[in-house]
Short mmCIF file of C-alpha atoms in Angstrom, two decimals:
data_model
loop_
_atom_site.label_atom_id
_atom_site.label_comp_id
_atom_site.label_asym_id
_atom_site.label_seq_id
_atom_site.Cartn_x
_atom_site.Cartn_y
_atom_site.Cartn_z
CA MET A 1 0.00 0.00 0.00
CA GLU A 2 1.22 3.50 -0.71
CA SER A 3 1.04 6.15 1.97
CA GLY A 4 -0.53 9.54 1.60
CA ALA A 5 -4.02 8.51 0.56
CA ASN A 6 -6.52 10.05 2.98
CA GLY A 7 -9.17 7.49 2.08
CA ASP A 8 -6.96 4.60 3.11
CA SER A 9 -5.91 6.38 6.30
CA ILE A 10 -9.51 7.05 7.26
CA GLU A 11 -10.55 3.47 6.63
CA LYS A 12 -7.68 2.14 8.74
CA LEU A 13 -8.28 4.63 11.52
CA GLN A 14 -11.95 3.72 11.65
CA GLY A 15 -10.95 0.08 12.01
CA LEU A 16 -8.59 0.91 14.85
CA GLN A 17 -10.79 0.45 17.88
CA ILE A 18 -8.82 -0.24 21.04
CA THR A 19 -11.38 -1.41 23.55
CA PRO A 20 -9.91 -2.36 26.93
CA LEU A 21 -11.67 -5.25 28.64
CA ASP A 22 -9.53 -6.27 31.59
CA ASP A 23 -5.92 -6.13 32.69
CA ASP A 24 -3.22 -7.22 30.33
CA ASP A 25 -0.52 -9.76 31.02
CA GLU A 26 2.22 -11.09 28.80
CA GLU A 27 4.74 -13.89 28.85
CA GLU A 28 8.19 -13.98 27.32
CA ARG A 29 9.47 -17.12 25.62
CA GLU A 30 13.06 -18.06 24.89
CA MET A 31 14.04 -20.29 21.96
CA VAL A 32 17.80 -20.88 22.23
CA ALA A 33 19.35 -17.63 20.90
CA TYR A 34 15.97 -16.23 19.94
CA GLU A 35 13.73 -14.74 22.60
CA TYR A 36 10.06 -13.96 22.03
CA GLU A 37 9.23 -10.69 23.64
CA ASP A 38 6.58 -8.00 23.62
CA ASP A 39 8.09 -4.59 24.29
CA ASP A 40 5.03 -2.61 25.31
CA GLU A 41 4.76 1.11 25.66
CA ASP A 42 4.99 3.29 28.72
CA ASP A 43 2.53 6.01 29.48
CA GLY A 44 3.53 9.32 30.97
CA GLU A 45 3.17 13.04 30.82
CA ASP A 46 2.95 14.68 27.42
CA GLU A 47 5.26 17.45 28.57
CA GLU A 48 8.42 15.30 28.74
CA GLU A 49 11.18 16.34 26.39
CA GLN A 50 11.05 14.71 23.01
CA LYS A 51 13.31 11.70 22.53
CA PRO A 52 15.43 11.19 19.40
CA VAL A 53 13.60 8.86 17.03
CA THR A 54 15.01 6.92 14.09
CA LEU A 55 12.61 6.47 11.19
CA GLY A 56 12.62 3.50 8.85
CA PHE A 57 11.75 3.78 5.15
CA LEU A 58 11.46 0.99 2.59
CA GLU A 59 13.26 0.85 -0.74
CA LYS A 60 13.75 -1.85 -3.32
CA PRO A 61 17.27 -3.22 -2.74
CA LYS A 62 19.83 -2.20 -5.35
CA ASN A 63 21.63 -5.51 -4.86
CA ARG A 64 20.02 -8.77 -3.75
CA TRP A 65 23.09 -9.70 -1.73
CA SER A 66 22.64 -6.64 0.49
CA LEU A 67 19.81 -8.42 2.33
CA LEU A 68 21.76 -11.57 3.19
CA ARG A 69 22.23 -12.35 6.87
CA HIS A 70 25.99 -11.75 7.01
CA LEU A 71 25.43 -8.10 6.06
CA PHE A 72 23.11 -7.62 9.07
CA PRO A 73 20.22 -6.03 7.17
CA SER A 74 17.12 -4.25 8.33
CA LYS A 75 14.41 -5.35 5.91
CA ALA A 76 10.74 -6.02 5.38
CA GLY A 77 9.02 -8.82 3.49
CA GLY A 78 10.45 -11.88 1.83
CA PRO A 79 12.04 -14.48 4.11
CA PRO A 80 13.87 -13.43 7.30
CA ALA A 81 17.66 -13.14 7.33
CA TRP A 82 18.22 -14.99 10.60
CA LEU A 83 21.11 -13.60 12.66
CA ASP A 84 21.81 -16.95 14.32
CA PRO A 85 21.54 -19.31 11.31
CA ILE A 86 21.52 -22.51 13.38
CA ASN A 87 19.43 -21.99 16.52
CA LEU A 88 16.08 -20.88 15.12
CA PRO A 89 12.75 -20.73 16.97
CA THR A 90 10.95 -24.06 16.83
CA GLY A 91 7.73 -25.72 17.89
CA ARG A 92 4.60 -23.74 18.67
CA SER A 93 6.52 -20.48 18.98
CA CYS A 94 6.53 -20.38 15.15
CA LEU A 95 2.74 -20.72 14.98
CA CYS A 96 -0.18 -18.38 15.46
CA ASP A 97 -1.64 -19.21 18.86
CA MET A 98 -5.14 -18.56 17.53
CA CYS A 99 -5.32 -20.73 14.39
CA GLY A 100 -2.16 -22.84 14.64
CA GLU A 101 -0.85 -21.80 11.21
CA PRO A 102 2.80 -20.74 10.71
CA LEU A 103 3.43 -17.05 11.30
CA GLN A 104 4.54 -14.93 8.36
CA PHE A 105 7.59 -12.69 8.43
CA VAL A 106 6.87 -8.95 8.48
CA LEU A 107 10.19 -7.18 9.11
CA GLN A 108 13.44 -7.24 11.01
CA VAL A 109 15.45 -4.45 12.61
CA TYR A 110 19.18 -4.66 13.18
CA ALA A 111 19.58 -2.90 16.53
CA PRO A 112 22.93 -3.69 18.18
CA ILE A 113 23.82 -2.44 21.64
CA ILE A 114 27.55 -2.08 21.24
CA GLU A 115 28.09 -1.05 24.87
CA LYS A 116 27.57 -4.69 25.85
CA GLU A 117 29.70 -7.56 24.60
CA SER A 118 26.73 -9.94 24.44
CA THR A 119 24.71 -7.62 22.17
CA PHE A 120 27.35 -6.57 19.66
CA HIS A 121 24.99 -8.06 17.06
CA ARG A 122 21.29 -7.79 17.82
CA THR A 123 18.25 -8.16 15.57
CA LEU A 124 14.52 -7.99 16.29
CA PHE A 125 12.22 -10.09 14.09
CA LEU A 126 8.51 -9.31 13.77
CA PHE A 127 6.04 -12.01 12.66
CA MET A 128 2.27 -12.02 12.36
CA CYS A 129 -0.59 -14.20 11.26
CA PRO A 130 -2.00 -13.02 7.91
CA SER A 131 -5.53 -13.78 9.13
CA MET A 132 -7.40 -10.63 10.13
CA ALA A 133 -9.71 -12.70 12.32
CA CYS A 134 -6.72 -13.84 14.39
CA LEU A 135 -5.37 -10.30 14.66
CA ARG A 136 -8.69 -8.99 15.93
CA ARG A 137 -8.92 -11.79 18.46
CA ASP A 138 -5.36 -11.06 19.58
CA GLN A 139 -6.26 -7.40 20.07
CA HIS A 140 -9.02 -8.33 22.50
CA GLU A 141 -6.93 -11.01 24.21
CA GLN A 142 -4.37 -8.37 25.13
CA TRP A 143 -6.92 -6.67 27.35
CA LYS A 144 -7.85 -9.84 29.20
CA ARG A 145 -5.97 -11.43 32.04
CA PRO A 146 -4.57 -14.44 30.17
CA PRO A 147 -4.04 -17.99 31.39
CA GLU A 148 -0.57 -19.29 32.18
CA LYS A 149 0.51 -18.82 28.56
CA ALA A 150 -0.78 -15.86 26.59
CA SER A 151 -2.14 -16.48 23.08
CA ARG A 152 -0.74 -14.20 20.39
CA SER A 153 -0.97 -13.85 16.62
CA VAL A 154 1.83 -11.27 16.53
CA LYS A 155 5.24 -12.17 17.94
CA VAL A 156 8.66 -10.56 18.16
CA PHE A 157 11.84 -12.61 18.41
CA ARG A 158 15.10 -11.11 19.59
CA CYS A 159 18.48 -12.61 18.71
CA GLN A 160 21.83 -11.33 19.91
CA LEU A 161 25.42 -12.46 19.44
CA PRO A 162 28.79 -11.28 20.76
CA ARG A 163 31.37 -9.89 18.37
CA SER A 164 33.30 -13.16 18.53
CA ASN A 165 30.90 -15.85 17.34
CA PRO A 166 30.93 -18.94 15.07
CA TYR A 167 28.98 -17.33 12.23
CA TYR A 168 30.55 -14.00 11.31
CA SER A 169 33.91 -12.28 11.12
CA SER A 170 34.77 -9.89 13.94
CA GLU A 171 35.58 -7.29 11.27
CA PRO A 172 32.87 -5.20 9.56
CA PRO A 173 31.67 -6.48 6.17
CA LYS A 174 32.94 -4.75 3.02
CA CYS A 175 29.41 -4.59 1.54
CA ASN A 176 30.70 -4.93 -2.02
CA GLY A 177 29.29 -8.35 -2.87
CA THR A 178 32.36 -10.30 -1.78
CA ASP A 179 31.41 -10.89 1.87
CA LYS A 180 30.69 -14.45 2.95
CA PRO A 181 29.44 -15.89 6.25
CA SER A 182 31.87 -17.96 8.30
CA GLY A 183 29.73 -21.06 7.91
CA PRO A 184 26.45 -22.43 6.57
CA GLY A 185 23.10 -22.12 8.29
CA VAL A 186 20.43 -24.68 8.96
CA SER A 187 18.26 -25.61 5.96
CA LEU A 188 15.05 -23.62 5.81
CA CYS A 189 11.63 -24.72 4.60
CA ASN A 190 11.61 -24.81 0.79
CA TRP A 191 8.00 -23.65 0.76
CA CYS A 192 8.01 -20.62 3.08
CA GLY A 193 11.76 -19.99 3.43
CA THR A 194 11.11 -18.86 6.98
CA TRP A 195 11.29 -21.64 9.54
CA LYS A 196 13.71 -24.50 10.15
CA GLY A 197 13.27 -27.28 7.57
CA ASP A 198 13.68 -30.26 9.87
CA LYS A 199 11.45 -32.47 7.71
CA VAL A 200 12.82 -33.83 4.40
CA CYS A 201 11.14 -35.10 1.25
CA SER A 202 11.39 -38.89 1.55
CA SER A 203 11.95 -39.28 -2.19
CA CYS A 204 14.56 -36.77 -3.33
CA ARG A 205 15.98 -35.97 0.12
CA ARG A 206 16.67 -32.44 -1.17
CA ALA A 207 13.58 -30.46 -0.20
CA HIS A 208 13.16 -29.42 3.44
CA TYR A 209 9.98 -28.38 5.22
CA CYS A 210 8.97 -26.85 8.53
CA GLN A 211 5.71 -28.81 8.65
CA GLN A 212 3.79 -31.45 6.76
CA LYS A 213 1.24 -28.97 5.41
CA HIS A 214 3.96 -27.06 3.57
CA GLN A 215 5.34 -30.30 2.18
CA VAL A 216 1.93 -31.27 0.80
CA THR A 217 1.35 -27.79 -0.64
CA HIS A 218 4.77 -27.78 -2.31
CA TRP A 219 4.17 -31.26 -3.76
CA ARG A 220 0.88 -30.19 -5.31
CA SER A 221 2.29 -26.93 -6.65
CA GLY A 222 5.16 -28.47 -8.61
CA HIS A 223 7.59 -30.40 -6.46
CA LYS A 224 6.07 -33.68 -7.68
CA VAL A 225 7.68 -33.08 -11.09
CA GLU A 226 10.79 -31.45 -9.69
CA CYS A 227 11.30 -34.36 -7.31
CA GLN A 228 11.50 -36.84 -10.19
CA GLN A 229 14.04 -34.66 -11.98
CA LEU A 230 16.18 -34.39 -8.85
CA ASN A 231 16.18 -38.17 -8.47
CA LEU A 232 17.64 -38.49 -11.97
CA SER A 233 20.38 -35.95 -11.31
CA SER A 234 23.40 -36.13 -9.00
CA PRO A 235 23.25 -38.15 -5.78
CA SER A 236 21.16 -36.62 -3.03
CA SER A 237 22.54 -35.24 0.20
CA ASP A 238 20.93 -35.53 3.61
CA SER A 239 22.76 -32.45 4.92
CA ASN A 240 20.66 -30.16 7.09
CA LEU A 241 22.93 -27.18 6.43
CA ALA A 242 22.68 -24.61 3.66
CA ASP A 243 24.74 -21.64 2.54
CA ALA A 244 23.36 -18.15 3.16
CA GLY A 245 20.73 -17.14 0.63
CA THR A 246 20.65 -20.53 -1.14
CA THR A 247 17.21 -21.71 0.01
CA SER A 248 14.78 -21.67 -2.91
CA VAL A 249 11.39 -20.40 -1.76
CA ALA A 250 8.46 -21.87 -3.70
CA SER A 251 5.60 -19.99 -2.04
CA ASN A 252 4.32 -16.84 -3.74
CA SER A 253 2.48 -15.68 -0.63
CA LEU A 254 5.45 -13.95 1.00
CA TRP A 255 5.15 -10.19 1.19
CA PRO A 256 7.32 -8.15 -1.22
CA GLU A 257 10.90 -7.73 -0.04
CA TYR A 258 12.35 -4.29 0.71
CA GLU A 259 15.47 -2.88 2.28
CA MET A 260 14.91 -0.62 5.26
CA ILE A 261 16.73 2.72 5.22
CA ASN A 262 17.09 4.61 8.50
CA GLU A 263 17.03 8.37 9.01
CA ASP A 264 16.79 10.60 12.07
CA GLU A 265 13.39 12.21 12.53
CA SER A 266 15.12 15.45 13.53
CA GLU A 267 16.27 15.87 9.93
CA TYR A 268 12.65 16.38 8.93
CA ASP A 269 11.96 19.07 11.54
CA THR A 270 13.83 21.68 9.48
CA GLU A 271 11.94 20.70 6.35
CA MET A 272 8.61 21.05 8.16
CA SER A 273 9.58 24.48 9.49
CA GLU A 274 10.38 25.68 5.98
CA VAL A 275 7.14 24.30 4.58
CA ASN A 276 4.90 25.58 7.35
CA GLY A 277 6.63 28.97 7.37
CA GLN A 278 3.86 31.49 7.89
CA THR A 279 1.21 29.29 9.48
CA ASN A 280 0.46 28.19 13.01
CA ALA A 281 -1.43 25.08 11.92
CA LEU A 282 -0.25 21.99 13.78
CA VAL A 283 -0.52 19.70 10.75
CA SER A 284 -0.48 22.13 7.86
CA LYS A 285 1.64 20.01 5.52
CA THR A 286 -0.90 17.20 5.39
CA GLY A 287 -3.71 19.41 4.20
CA VAL A 288 -6.33 17.68 6.33
CA ASP A 289 -9.56 17.71 4.33
CA ASP A 290 -13.17 18.01 5.52
CA THR A 291 -13.60 14.23 5.76
CA MET A 292 -10.56 13.89 8.01
CA LYS A 293 -11.72 16.82 10.15
CA SER A 294 -15.12 15.19 10.52
CA LEU A 295 -13.47 11.98 11.63
CA LEU A 296 -11.30 13.91 14.07
CA ASP A 297 -14.38 15.56 15.56
CA SER A 298 -15.91 12.13 16.17
CA PHE A 299 -13.27 11.32 18.77
CA GLU A 300 -14.46 11.97 22.30
CA GLY A 301 -12.56 14.31 24.57
CA ASP A 302 -9.82 16.84 24.03
CA SER A 303 -7.11 14.31 24.88
CA ASP A 304 -8.06 12.16 21.90
CA ARG A 305 -7.95 15.19 19.61
CA ARG A 306 -4.54 16.17 20.94
CA SER A 307 -3.21 12.64 20.48
CA TRP A 308 -4.54 12.47 16.94
CA ALA A 309 -3.07 15.88 16.09
CA THR A 310 0.32 14.85 17.47
CA PHE A 311 0.13 11.58 15.59
CA GLN A 312 -0.65 13.39 12.34
CA GLU A 313 2.08 15.96 12.98
CA HIS A 314 4.77 13.28 13.23
CA LEU A 315 3.47 11.41 10.20
CA ALA A 316 3.35 14.65 8.20
CA LYS A 317 7.09 15.08 8.65
CA ALA A 318 7.76 11.86 6.77
CA PRO A 319 4.57 10.25 5.43
CA GLU A 320 6.35 7.16 4.10
CA GLN A 321 7.84 6.11 7.43
CA VAL A 322 7.09 2.50 8.32
CA LEU A 323 9.11 2.26 11.53
CA ARG A 324 9.70 4.46 14.56
CA TYR A 325 12.64 3.34 16.70
CA CYS A 326 13.89 4.79 19.99
CA ARG A 327 15.77 3.11 22.84
CA SER A 328 16.15 6.26 24.93
CA ALA A 329 15.07 6.00 28.55
CA GLY A 330 11.45 7.01 28.87
CA ALA A 331 10.68 6.69 25.16
CA LYS A 332 7.02 6.09 24.35
CA ALA A 333 4.99 4.88 21.42
CA LEU A 334 3.21 7.38 19.20
CA TRP A 335 -0.46 6.68 19.80
CA PRO A 336 -3.23 7.92 17.46
CA THR A 337 -5.65 8.25 20.40
CA SER A 338 -5.25 8.59 24.15
CA SER A 339 -8.11 6.24 24.96
CA GLY A 340 -7.01 2.63 25.16
CA GLN A 341 -3.35 3.39 25.75
CA LEU A 342 -1.43 1.01 27.98
CA SER A 343 -0.58 2.12 31.48
CA LYS A 344 2.46 1.01 33.47
CA ALA A 345 0.25 -1.45 35.32
CA ASP A 346 -0.81 -3.02 32.02
CA ILE A 347 2.76 -3.91 31.08
CA PRO A 348 4.07 -7.08 32.75
CA LYS A 349 7.52 -7.26 34.24
CA CYS A 350 10.36 -9.06 32.48
CA SER A 351 10.02 -12.77 33.18
CA TYR A 352 13.81 -13.12 33.45
CA CYS A 353 14.94 -10.31 35.76
CA GLY A 354 11.63 -8.98 37.06
CA GLY A 355 12.42 -5.47 35.88
CA PRO A 356 10.12 -3.16 33.91
CA ARG A 357 9.91 -3.50 30.16
CA CYS A 358 10.51 -0.48 27.96
CA PHE A 359 9.41 0.69 24.53
CA GLU A 360 11.81 0.16 21.62
CA PHE A 361 9.99 0.42 18.28
CA GLN A 362 6.63 0.58 16.58
CA VAL A 363 5.52 -0.30 13.06
CA GLN A 364 3.32 2.11 11.14
CA PHE A 365 0.19 0.75 9.50
CA HIS A 366 1.02 1.56 5.86
CA LEU A 367 3.59 -1.10 5.00
CA PRO A 368 3.66 -1.69 1.21
#
């Protein structure tokens, strides 16, 4: 979807109804190097000084190799470029907790914390169920007090590695097409290219799958013929390892692949000042039309109007932004309305150390 269309924005805003039911609770899961986490937002006073925010924009990659895992990309769509190529999430953590189907990759953000040895490399991976019914159910589940294990259709995995690790050189990549990983990664599913392919075609022994359903789908969509051709070619290999970027993805349901380019939001403040020049309008650059004003008036309370105006102001600076990232202490999400926002009490403590969780990034609704 392209940003900037008021009609699309209105439709999405009208569908954004955050209706709190009960208290929220969340549980963190750890899958070897990958940890499933939900970094919720903190509430607070609107008068706090503004934190530096990094914006993410999507572009078609100039070179396909620039999105391979050993170049530590930030990207959206396509298959994930797993930071740890061996120890991937497995089991039910890869599935939507609502329908049981495999989650689909949305985007990943390379966000190292170089002050710590253990987080010299650090990537956050966002997955979601493509079913809108599951997403709506998840939205309501977040406002209920869940059972021992919360059910989610949107999950974030975090992976981090020290500078000295088995997979990558301790020196920065040259980024000229000659870089190679230190070793192969685990074979991925030949259908989705996303999850660990620990199941193998019993005939050709070449195709790997994350689950039986993907194996059946691949067989019906063309692997039946391909399998016979592979059996007539060179001897098969039972190896469960694959070189970076070599997995052939058969599914055409993956979202389009883009490279994520980062820029500081502060760079757009000067541009907005020049554009707004002689006006005092809060969101003058967007040219809010009568329909949008009518929708704005439908929100109850001045706080909702202020939140919506602030939301629009930040989007007006860079309408094509798809990511807002900030690790500063006290950083908060940019909410379109004040009603339904999470409070500190709504955000569960870290299940590992017991400390408070903090906001790190949010994804804007107009991904391509």
